[in-house]
């Protein structure tokens, strides 16, 4: 199951643009790029992958890594979209036993290439070449599953900005405040459940309308994480990695 949401819009110099817009500016006076409130007809479509939301296409083309860094869009900054808090950054390479954001996206999308729009442009990332820091990582173009490198100051029509949104992690906070709210609950082993928190104890969460997102889920692999009880799912809080706010009204289906 592919979980997607549609909200937020990209902006150039304060003006909202449709996804895939071209950045026709150079020099120190080039207008800023940002993400902000949703403008009808210019919404961004996001794919849930690896616990983050990744844009389904490059939102702005013809922009270089150094411009994005100048606007604090590379390594991550906190933003607000439609009253909700997020952290926006570029795609991150794999590290410390974790998969890259791009690999997580491929795992979710699999053979539905139309959700990636990867052939149109290369998507810039955070990381750099270990031997030459001027070379910055990117994905897409003519190599779906492999990364490549481009110079930090290259600005060309086939380079683009595909942002990643990190969702707030509400785990460890006051769960009582979340009762009746739509959430995503992620286990330490990678299972994700979508649902509405109905109640909680010191040990368990009760999710109503719960849906298990991972297609490869097998109950025997996570006996400590959840159990099924008539109309709800009981989640062991000790096995919860993250609880993310999730507005069901924003969902779209491919």
PDB file of C-alpha atoms in Angstrom:
ATOM      1  CA  UNK A   1       0.000   0.000   0.000  1.00  0.00           C
ATOM      2  CA  UNK A   2       1.357   3.402  -1.002  1.00  0.00           C
ATOM      3  CA  UNK A   3       0.406   6.156   1.396  1.00  0.00           C
ATOM      4  CA  UNK A   4       0.364   9.674  -0.067  1.00  0.00           C
ATOM      5  CA  UNK A   5      -0.754  13.148   0.953  1.00  0.00           C
ATOM      6  CA  UNK A   6      -1.331  16.332  -1.024  1.00  0.00           C
ATOM      7  CA  UNK A   7      -0.672  19.691   0.599  1.00  0.00           C
ATOM      8  CA  UNK A   8       1.682  22.662   0.625  1.00  0.00           C
ATOM      9  CA  UNK A   9       3.074  24.635  -2.297  1.00  0.00           C
ATOM     10  CA  UNK A  10       6.508  25.733  -3.505  1.00  0.00           C
ATOM     11  CA  UNK A  11       7.343  29.418  -3.716  1.00  0.00           C
ATOM     12  CA  UNK A  12       9.885  31.503  -5.611  1.00  0.00           C
ATOM     13  CA  UNK A  13      10.347  34.952  -4.138  1.00  0.00           C
ATOM     14  CA  UNK A  14       6.996  34.795  -2.381  1.00  0.00           C
ATOM     15  CA  UNK A  15       5.044  33.713  -5.469  1.00  0.00           C
ATOM     16  CA  UNK A  16       3.562  30.208  -5.492  1.00  0.00           C
ATOM     17  CA  UNK A  17       4.525  27.989  -8.449  1.00  0.00           C
ATOM     18  CA  UNK A  18       3.305  24.699  -9.870  1.00  0.00           C
ATOM     19  CA  UNK A  19       5.532  21.646  -9.209  1.00  0.00           C
ATOM     20  CA  UNK A  20       8.209  21.433 -11.903  1.00  0.00           C
ATOM     21  CA  UNK A  21       8.664  25.192 -12.275  1.00  0.00           C
ATOM     22  CA  UNK A  22      11.955  26.519 -13.657  1.00  0.00           C
ATOM     23  CA  UNK A  23      14.248  28.748 -11.615  1.00  0.00           C
ATOM     24  CA  UNK A  24      15.316  31.413 -14.132  1.00  0.00           C
ATOM     25  CA  UNK A  25      17.538  33.393 -11.805  1.00  0.00           C
ATOM     26  CA  UNK A  26      21.252  33.733 -11.046  1.00  0.00           C
ATOM     27  CA  UNK A  27      23.486  35.824  -8.837  1.00  0.00           C
ATOM     28  CA  UNK A  28      23.323  37.171  -5.279  1.00  0.00           C
ATOM     29  CA  UNK A  29      19.947  38.824  -5.808  1.00  0.00           C
ATOM     30  CA  UNK A  30      18.202  35.630  -6.907  1.00  0.00           C
ATOM     31  CA  UNK A  31      14.847  35.289  -5.080  1.00  0.00           C
ATOM     32  CA  UNK A  32      14.468  32.729  -2.295  1.00  0.00           C
ATOM     33  CA  UNK A  33      12.912  29.304  -2.703  1.00  0.00           C
ATOM     34  CA  UNK A  34      10.584  28.026   0.011  1.00  0.00           C
ATOM     35  CA  UNK A  35       7.723  25.723   0.967  1.00  0.00           C
ATOM     36  CA  UNK A  36       4.568  27.215   2.394  1.00  0.00           C
ATOM     37  CA  UNK A  37       0.813  27.187   2.675  1.00  0.00           C
ATOM     38  CA  UNK A  38      -1.269  25.266   0.169  1.00  0.00           C
ATOM     39  CA  UNK A  39      -2.387  27.108  -2.953  1.00  0.00           C
ATOM     40  CA  UNK A  40      -5.183  25.276  -4.839  1.00  0.00           C
ATOM     41  CA  UNK A  41      -3.945  23.935  -8.170  1.00  0.00           C
ATOM     42  CA  UNK A  42      -0.305  24.158  -7.048  1.00  0.00           C
ATOM     43  CA  UNK A  43      -0.274  21.497  -4.332  1.00  0.00           C
ATOM     44  CA  UNK A  44       2.697  19.204  -3.723  1.00  0.00           C
ATOM     45  CA  UNK A  45       2.093  15.464  -3.727  1.00  0.00           C
ATOM     46  CA  UNK A  46       4.081  13.531  -1.083  1.00  0.00           C
ATOM     47  CA  UNK A  47       4.923   9.819  -0.757  1.00  0.00           C
ATOM     48  CA  UNK A  48       5.404   8.293   2.693  1.00  0.00           C
ATOM     49  CA  UNK A  49       8.728   6.419   2.634  1.00  0.00           C
ATOM     50  CA  UNK A  50      11.004   5.458   5.496  1.00  0.00           C
ATOM     51  CA  UNK A  51       8.989   7.517   7.950  1.00  0.00           C
ATOM     52  CA  UNK A  52       9.361  10.725   5.909  1.00  0.00           C
ATOM     53  CA  UNK A  53       7.347  12.456   3.201  1.00  0.00           C
ATOM     54  CA  UNK A  54       9.196  12.780  -0.122  1.00  0.00           C
ATOM     55  CA  UNK A  55       7.907  14.891  -3.010  1.00  0.00           C
ATOM     56  CA  UNK A  56       6.823  12.788  -5.991  1.00  0.00           C
ATOM     57  CA  UNK A  57       8.738  15.059  -8.389  1.00  0.00           C
ATOM     58  CA  UNK A  58      11.285  17.853  -8.507  1.00  0.00           C
ATOM     59  CA  UNK A  59       9.340  20.916  -7.419  1.00  0.00           C
ATOM     60  CA  UNK A  60      11.762  23.412  -8.970  1.00  0.00           C
ATOM     61  CA  UNK A  61      14.204  22.771 -11.827  1.00  0.00           C
ATOM     62  CA  UNK A  62      17.348  24.558 -12.970  1.00  0.00           C
ATOM     63  CA  UNK A  63      18.479  25.195  -9.407  1.00  0.00           C
ATOM     64  CA  UNK A  64      21.922  24.359  -8.020  1.00  0.00           C
ATOM     65  CA  UNK A  65      22.918  22.835  -4.689  1.00  0.00           C
ATOM     66  CA  UNK A  66      24.538  26.077  -3.512  1.00  0.00           C
ATOM     67  CA  UNK A  67      21.327  28.054  -4.066  1.00  0.00           C
ATOM     68  CA  UNK A  68      19.350  25.533  -2.019  1.00  0.00           C
ATOM     69  CA  UNK A  69      21.987  25.664   0.687  1.00  0.00           C
ATOM     70  CA  UNK A  70      21.820  29.469   0.713  1.00  0.00           C
ATOM     71  CA  UNK A  71      18.084  29.207   1.388  1.00  0.00           C
ATOM     72  CA  UNK A  72      18.660  26.627   4.214  1.00  0.00           C
ATOM     73  CA  UNK A  73      16.972  23.829   2.264  1.00  0.00           C
ATOM     74  CA  UNK A  74      19.843  21.309   2.229  1.00  0.00           C
ATOM     75  CA  UNK A  75      20.563  20.139   5.761  1.00  0.00           C
ATOM     76  CA  UNK A  76      17.196  20.884   7.291  1.00  0.00           C
ATOM     77  CA  UNK A  77      15.188  23.687   8.823  1.00  0.00           C
ATOM     78  CA  UNK A  78      11.862  23.884  10.607  1.00  0.00           C
ATOM     79  CA  UNK A  79       8.913  25.174   8.612  1.00  0.00           C
ATOM     80  CA  UNK A  80       5.160  25.510   9.046  1.00  0.00           C
ATOM     81  CA  UNK A  81       2.704  24.471   6.332  1.00  0.00           C
ATOM     82  CA  UNK A  82      -0.985  25.140   6.919  1.00  0.00           C
ATOM     83  CA  UNK A  83      -0.372  25.397  10.646  1.00  0.00           C
ATOM     84  CA  UNK A  84       1.547  22.109  10.899  1.00  0.00           C
ATOM     85  CA  UNK A  85       5.209  21.760  11.857  1.00  0.00           C
ATOM     86  CA  UNK A  86       7.761  19.971   9.670  1.00  0.00           C
ATOM     87  CA  UNK A  87      11.488  19.887   8.988  1.00  0.00           C
ATOM     88  CA  UNK A  88      12.471  20.226   5.322  1.00  0.00           C
ATOM     89  CA  UNK A  89      15.752  18.976   3.827  1.00  0.00           C
ATOM     90  CA  UNK A  90      17.231  17.283   0.760  1.00  0.00           C
ATOM     91  CA  UNK A  91      17.471  13.564   0.098  1.00  0.00           C
ATOM     92  CA  UNK A  92      19.970  11.822   2.367  1.00  0.00           C
ATOM     93  CA  UNK A  93      22.347   8.995   1.463  1.00  0.00           C
ATOM     94  CA  UNK A  94      22.392   5.758   3.446  1.00  0.00           C
ATOM     95  CA  UNK A  95      24.414   5.758   6.652  1.00  0.00           C
ATOM     96  CA  UNK A  96      24.909   3.769   9.859  1.00  0.00           C
ATOM     97  CA  UNK A  97      22.998   0.777   8.563  1.00  0.00           C
ATOM     98  CA  UNK A  98      20.098   2.865   7.245  1.00  0.00           C
ATOM     99  CA  UNK A  99      18.916   2.987   3.661  1.00  0.00           C
ATOM    100  CA  UNK A 100      19.039   6.166   1.615  1.00  0.00           C
ATOM    101  CA  UNK A 101      15.856   8.205   1.223  1.00  0.00           C
ATOM    102  CA  UNK A 102      15.891   7.361  -2.482  1.00  0.00           C
ATOM    103  CA  UNK A 103      16.091   3.623  -1.778  1.00  0.00           C
ATOM    104  CA  UNK A 104      13.213   3.897   0.703  1.00  0.00           C
ATOM    105  CA  UNK A 105      11.209   5.659  -1.999  1.00  0.00           C
ATOM    106  CA  UNK A 106      11.967   2.927  -4.546  1.00  0.00           C
ATOM    107  CA  UNK A 107      10.907   0.234  -2.072  1.00  0.00           C
ATOM    108  CA  UNK A 108       7.527   1.899  -1.602  1.00  0.00           C
ATOM    109  CA  UNK A 109       6.840   2.845  -5.221  1.00  0.00           C
ATOM    110  CA  UNK A 110       8.395  -0.277  -6.777  1.00  0.00           C
ATOM    111  CA  UNK A 111       7.180  -0.678 -10.372  1.00  0.00           C
ATOM    112  CA  UNK A 112       4.970   2.426 -10.388  1.00  0.00           C
ATOM    113  CA  UNK A 113       7.551   4.730 -11.950  1.00  0.00           C
ATOM    114  CA  UNK A 114       4.987   7.433 -12.666  1.00  0.00           C
ATOM    115  CA  UNK A 115       5.034   8.279  -8.954  1.00  0.00           C
ATOM    116  CA  UNK A 116       8.747   9.086  -9.065  1.00  0.00           C
ATOM    117  CA  UNK A 117       9.028  11.254 -12.175  1.00  0.00           C
ATOM    118  CA  UNK A 118      12.686  10.303 -12.049  1.00  0.00           C
ATOM    119  CA  UNK A 119      13.541  10.460 -15.748  1.00  0.00           C
ATOM    120  CA  UNK A 120      12.857  14.179 -16.076  1.00  0.00           C
ATOM    121  CA  UNK A 121      15.628  15.432 -13.802  1.00  0.00           C
ATOM    122  CA  UNK A 122      18.196  14.534 -11.178  1.00  0.00           C
ATOM    123  CA  UNK A 123      17.189  15.170  -7.592  1.00  0.00           C
ATOM    124  CA  UNK A 124      19.873  16.828  -5.475  1.00  0.00           C
ATOM    125  CA  UNK A 125      20.901  15.414  -2.108  1.00  0.00           C
ATOM    126  CA  UNK A 126      22.678  16.402   1.083  1.00  0.00           C
ATOM    127  CA  UNK A 127      25.853  14.345   0.862  1.00  0.00           C
ATOM    128  CA  UNK A 128      29.117  14.921  -0.965  1.00  0.00           C
ATOM    129  CA  UNK A 129      31.804  12.840  -2.617  1.00  0.00           C
ATOM    130  CA  UNK A 130      34.330  11.615  -0.050  1.00  0.00           C
ATOM    131  CA  UNK A 131      37.284  12.728  -2.185  1.00  0.00           C
ATOM    132  CA  UNK A 132      35.945  16.013  -3.544  1.00  0.00           C
ATOM    133  CA  UNK A 133      33.499  18.006  -1.368  1.00  0.00           C
ATOM    134  CA  UNK A 134      32.582  20.160  -4.359  1.00  0.00           C
ATOM    135  CA  UNK A 135      30.723  17.162  -5.805  1.00  0.00           C
ATOM    136  CA  UNK A 136      27.216  16.715  -4.392  1.00  0.00           C
ATOM    137  CA  UNK A 137      25.121  13.565  -4.612  1.00  0.00           C
ATOM    138  CA  UNK A 138      22.001  13.284  -6.782  1.00  0.00           C
ATOM    139  CA  UNK A 139      19.558  10.590  -7.920  1.00  0.00           C
ATOM    140  CA  UNK A 140      17.508   9.942 -11.043  1.00  0.00           C
ATOM    141  CA  UNK A 141      18.175  11.045 -14.580  1.00  0.00           C
ATOM    142  CA  UNK A 142      19.147   8.006 -16.635  1.00  0.00           C
ATOM    143  CA  UNK A 143      20.011   5.840 -13.593  1.00  0.00           C
ATOM    144  CA  UNK A 144      17.006   4.942 -11.468  1.00  0.00           C
ATOM    145  CA  UNK A 145      18.666   2.976  -8.703  1.00  0.00           C
ATOM    146  CA  UNK A 146      22.118   4.569  -8.641  1.00  0.00           C
ATOM    147  CA  UNK A 147      23.388   7.864  -7.327  1.00  0.00           C
ATOM    148  CA  UNK A 148      25.596  10.261  -9.237  1.00  0.00           C
ATOM    149  CA  UNK A 149      27.444  13.479  -8.433  1.00  0.00           C
ATOM    150  CA  UNK A 150      27.254  17.050  -9.711  1.00  0.00           C
ATOM    151  CA  UNK A 151      29.240  20.167  -8.855  1.00  0.00           C
ATOM    152  CA  UNK A 152      27.736  22.259  -6.063  1.00  0.00           C
ATOM    153  CA  UNK A 153      27.409  25.340  -8.278  1.00  0.00           C
ATOM    154  CA  UNK A 154      26.060  23.643 -11.411  1.00  0.00           C
ATOM    155  CA  UNK A 155      22.735  25.114 -12.477  1.00  0.00           C
ATOM    156  CA  UNK A 156      21.096  23.233 -15.323  1.00  0.00           C
ATOM    157  CA  UNK A 157      17.556  22.332 -16.474  1.00  0.00           C
ATOM    158  CA  UNK A 158      18.046  18.676 -15.479  1.00  0.00           C
ATOM    159  CA  UNK A 159      18.900  19.389 -11.811  1.00  0.00           C
ATOM    160  CA  UNK A 160      16.069  19.876  -9.377  1.00  0.00           C
ATOM    161  CA  UNK A 161      14.778  20.275  -5.838  1.00  0.00           C
ATOM    162  CA  UNK A 162      12.842  17.291  -4.499  1.00  0.00           C
ATOM    163  CA  UNK A 163      12.356  18.084  -0.805  1.00  0.00           C
ATOM    164  CA  UNK A 164      11.965  15.669   2.087  1.00  0.00           C
ATOM    165  CA  UNK A 165       9.661  16.488   5.001  1.00  0.00           C
ATOM    166  CA  UNK A 166      10.389  15.026   8.419  1.00  0.00           C
ATOM    167  CA  UNK A 167       7.233  14.594  10.486  1.00  0.00           C
ATOM    168  CA  UNK A 168       7.224  15.590  14.171  1.00  0.00           C
ATOM    169  CA  UNK A 169       7.744  12.628  16.510  1.00  0.00           C
ATOM    170  CA  UNK A 170       5.166  12.825  19.303  1.00  0.00           C
ATOM    171  CA  UNK A 171       6.344   9.652  21.020  1.00  0.00           C
ATOM    172  CA  UNK A 172       7.223  10.296  24.645  1.00  0.00           C
ATOM    173  CA  UNK A 173       4.867  13.250  24.910  1.00  0.00           C
ATOM    174  CA  UNK A 174       1.423  13.502  26.450  1.00  0.00           C
ATOM    175  CA  UNK A 175      -0.459  10.774  24.565  1.00  0.00           C
ATOM    176  CA  UNK A 176      -3.728  11.835  26.203  1.00  0.00           C
ATOM    177  CA  UNK A 177      -3.615  14.977  24.065  1.00  0.00           C
ATOM    178  CA  UNK A 178      -3.694  12.781  20.943  1.00  0.00           C
ATOM    179  CA  UNK A 179      -6.884  10.872  21.721  1.00  0.00           C
ATOM    180  CA  UNK A 180      -9.216  11.180  18.738  1.00  0.00           C
ATOM    181  CA  UNK A 181      -6.353  12.314  16.463  1.00  0.00           C
ATOM    182  CA  UNK A 182      -5.164  10.706  13.224  1.00  0.00           C
ATOM    183  CA  UNK A 183      -1.632   9.333  13.609  1.00  0.00           C
ATOM    184  CA  UNK A 184       1.007   7.069  12.127  1.00  0.00           C
ATOM    185  CA  UNK A 185       2.649   4.699  14.586  1.00  0.00           C
ATOM    186  CA  UNK A 186       6.014   3.179  13.624  1.00  0.00           C
ATOM    187  CA  UNK A 187       7.635   0.200  15.299  1.00  0.00           C
ATOM    188  CA  UNK A 188      11.349  -0.239  15.956  1.00  0.00           C
ATOM    189  CA  UNK A 189      11.423  -2.872  13.189  1.00  0.00           C
ATOM    190  CA  UNK A 190       9.843  -0.687  10.527  1.00  0.00           C
ATOM    191  CA  UNK A 191       6.143  -1.544  10.667  1.00  0.00           C
ATOM    192  CA  UNK A 192       3.800   1.448  10.204  1.00  0.00           C
ATOM    193  CA  UNK A 193       0.158   1.625  11.288  1.00  0.00           C
ATOM    194  CA  UNK A 194      -2.296   4.358  10.345  1.00  0.00           C
ATOM    195  CA  UNK A 195      -5.210   4.971  12.695  1.00  0.00           C
ATOM    196  CA  UNK A 196      -6.984   7.076  15.301  1.00  0.00           C
ATOM    197  CA  UNK A 197      -5.859   6.934  18.918  1.00  0.00           C
ATOM    198  CA  UNK A 198      -8.813   5.879  21.059  1.00  0.00           C
ATOM    199  CA  UNK A 199      -7.138   5.387  24.425  1.00  0.00           C
ATOM    200  CA  UNK A 200      -3.829   4.618  26.082  1.00  0.00           C
ATOM    201  CA  UNK A 201      -2.362   3.079  29.200  1.00  0.00           C
ATOM    202  CA  UNK A 202       1.160   3.041  30.571  1.00  0.00           C
ATOM    203  CA  UNK A 203       1.823   0.044  28.341  1.00  0.00           C
ATOM    204  CA  UNK A 204      -0.504   0.142  25.315  1.00  0.00           C
ATOM    205  CA  UNK A 205      -2.050   2.346  22.640  1.00  0.00           C
ATOM    206  CA  UNK A 206      -5.470   1.579  21.195  1.00  0.00           C
ATOM    207  CA  UNK A 207      -5.812   2.418  17.495  1.00  0.00           C
ATOM    208  CA  UNK A 208      -9.220   2.458  15.817  1.00  0.00           C
ATOM    209  CA  UNK A 209      -9.679   2.183  12.066  1.00  0.00           C
ATOM    210  CA  UNK A 210      -6.116   0.908  12.033  1.00  0.00           C
ATOM    211  CA  UNK A 211      -4.458  -0.016   8.755  1.00  0.00           C
ATOM    212  CA  UNK A 212      -1.068  -1.705   8.462  1.00  0.00           C
ATOM    213  CA  UNK A 213       0.865   0.092   5.732  1.00  0.00           C
ATOM    214  CA  UNK A 214       3.709  -2.339   5.071  1.00  0.00           C
ATOM    215  CA  UNK A 215       2.795  -4.857   2.368  1.00  0.00           C
ATOM    216  CA  UNK A 216       5.404  -7.330   3.617  1.00  0.00           C
ATOM    217  CA  UNK A 217       3.970  -7.378   7.142  1.00  0.00           C
ATOM    218  CA  UNK A 218       3.771 -10.792   8.817  1.00  0.00           C
ATOM    219  CA  UNK A 219       2.275 -10.938  12.273  1.00  0.00           C
ATOM    220  CA  UNK A 220       4.702 -13.544  13.580  1.00  0.00           C
ATOM    221  CA  UNK A 221       7.592 -11.134  12.964  1.00  0.00           C
ATOM    222  CA  UNK A 222       6.183  -8.529  15.370  1.00  0.00           C
ATOM    223  CA  UNK A 223       4.417 -10.440  18.158  1.00  0.00           C
ATOM    224  CA  UNK A 224       5.639  -7.912  20.737  1.00  0.00           C
ATOM    225  CA  UNK A 225       4.399  -4.877  18.814  1.00  0.00           C
ATOM    226  CA  UNK A 226       0.683  -5.354  18.248  1.00  0.00           C
ATOM    227  CA  UNK A 227      -2.343  -7.562  18.688  1.00  0.00           C
ATOM    228  CA  UNK A 228      -5.781  -7.419  17.086  1.00  0.00           C
ATOM    229  CA  UNK A 229      -8.859  -6.968  19.283  1.00  0.00           C
ATOM    230  CA  UNK A 230     -12.198  -6.851  17.465  1.00  0.00           C
ATOM    231  CA  UNK A 231     -12.544  -3.250  16.192  1.00  0.00           C
ATOM    232  CA  UNK A 232      -9.121  -1.921  17.202  1.00  0.00           C
ATOM    233  CA  UNK A 233      -5.404  -2.681  17.299  1.00  0.00           C
ATOM    234  CA  UNK A 234      -3.495  -2.808  20.572  1.00  0.00           C
ATOM    235  CA  UNK A 235       0.059  -1.460  20.237  1.00  0.00           C
ATOM    236  CA  UNK A 236       2.804  -2.162  22.776  1.00  0.00           C
ATOM    237  CA  UNK A 237       4.221   1.273  23.646  1.00  0.00           C
ATOM    238  CA  UNK A 238       7.622  -0.200  24.515  1.00  0.00           C
ATOM    239  CA  UNK A 239       8.049  -1.210  20.859  1.00  0.00           C
ATOM    240  CA  UNK A 240       7.027   2.168  19.392  1.00  0.00           C
ATOM    241  CA  UNK A 241       9.760   4.122  17.606  1.00  0.00           C
ATOM    242  CA  UNK A 242       7.674   7.120  16.566  1.00  0.00           C
ATOM    243  CA  UNK A 243       4.181   8.576  16.586  1.00  0.00           C
ATOM    244  CA  UNK A 244       3.563  11.072  13.798  1.00  0.00           C
ATOM    245  CA  UNK A 245       0.551  13.362  13.305  1.00  0.00           C
ATOM    246  CA  UNK A 246      -1.311  12.347  10.154  1.00  0.00           C
ATOM    247  CA  UNK A 247      -4.321  14.115   8.651  1.00  0.00           C
ATOM    248  CA  UNK A 248      -6.464  11.533   6.879  1.00  0.00           C
ATOM    249  CA  UNK A 249      -8.228  14.317   4.954  1.00  0.00           C
ATOM    250  CA  UNK A 250      -5.037  15.055   3.038  1.00  0.00           C
ATOM    251  CA  UNK A 251      -4.595  11.537   1.678  1.00  0.00           C
ATOM    252  CA  UNK A 252      -4.586  10.868  -2.059  1.00  0.00           C
ATOM    253  CA  UNK A 253      -4.504   7.481  -3.739  1.00  0.00           C
ATOM    254  CA  UNK A 254      -2.428   6.604  -6.813  1.00  0.00           C
TER     255      UNK A 254
END
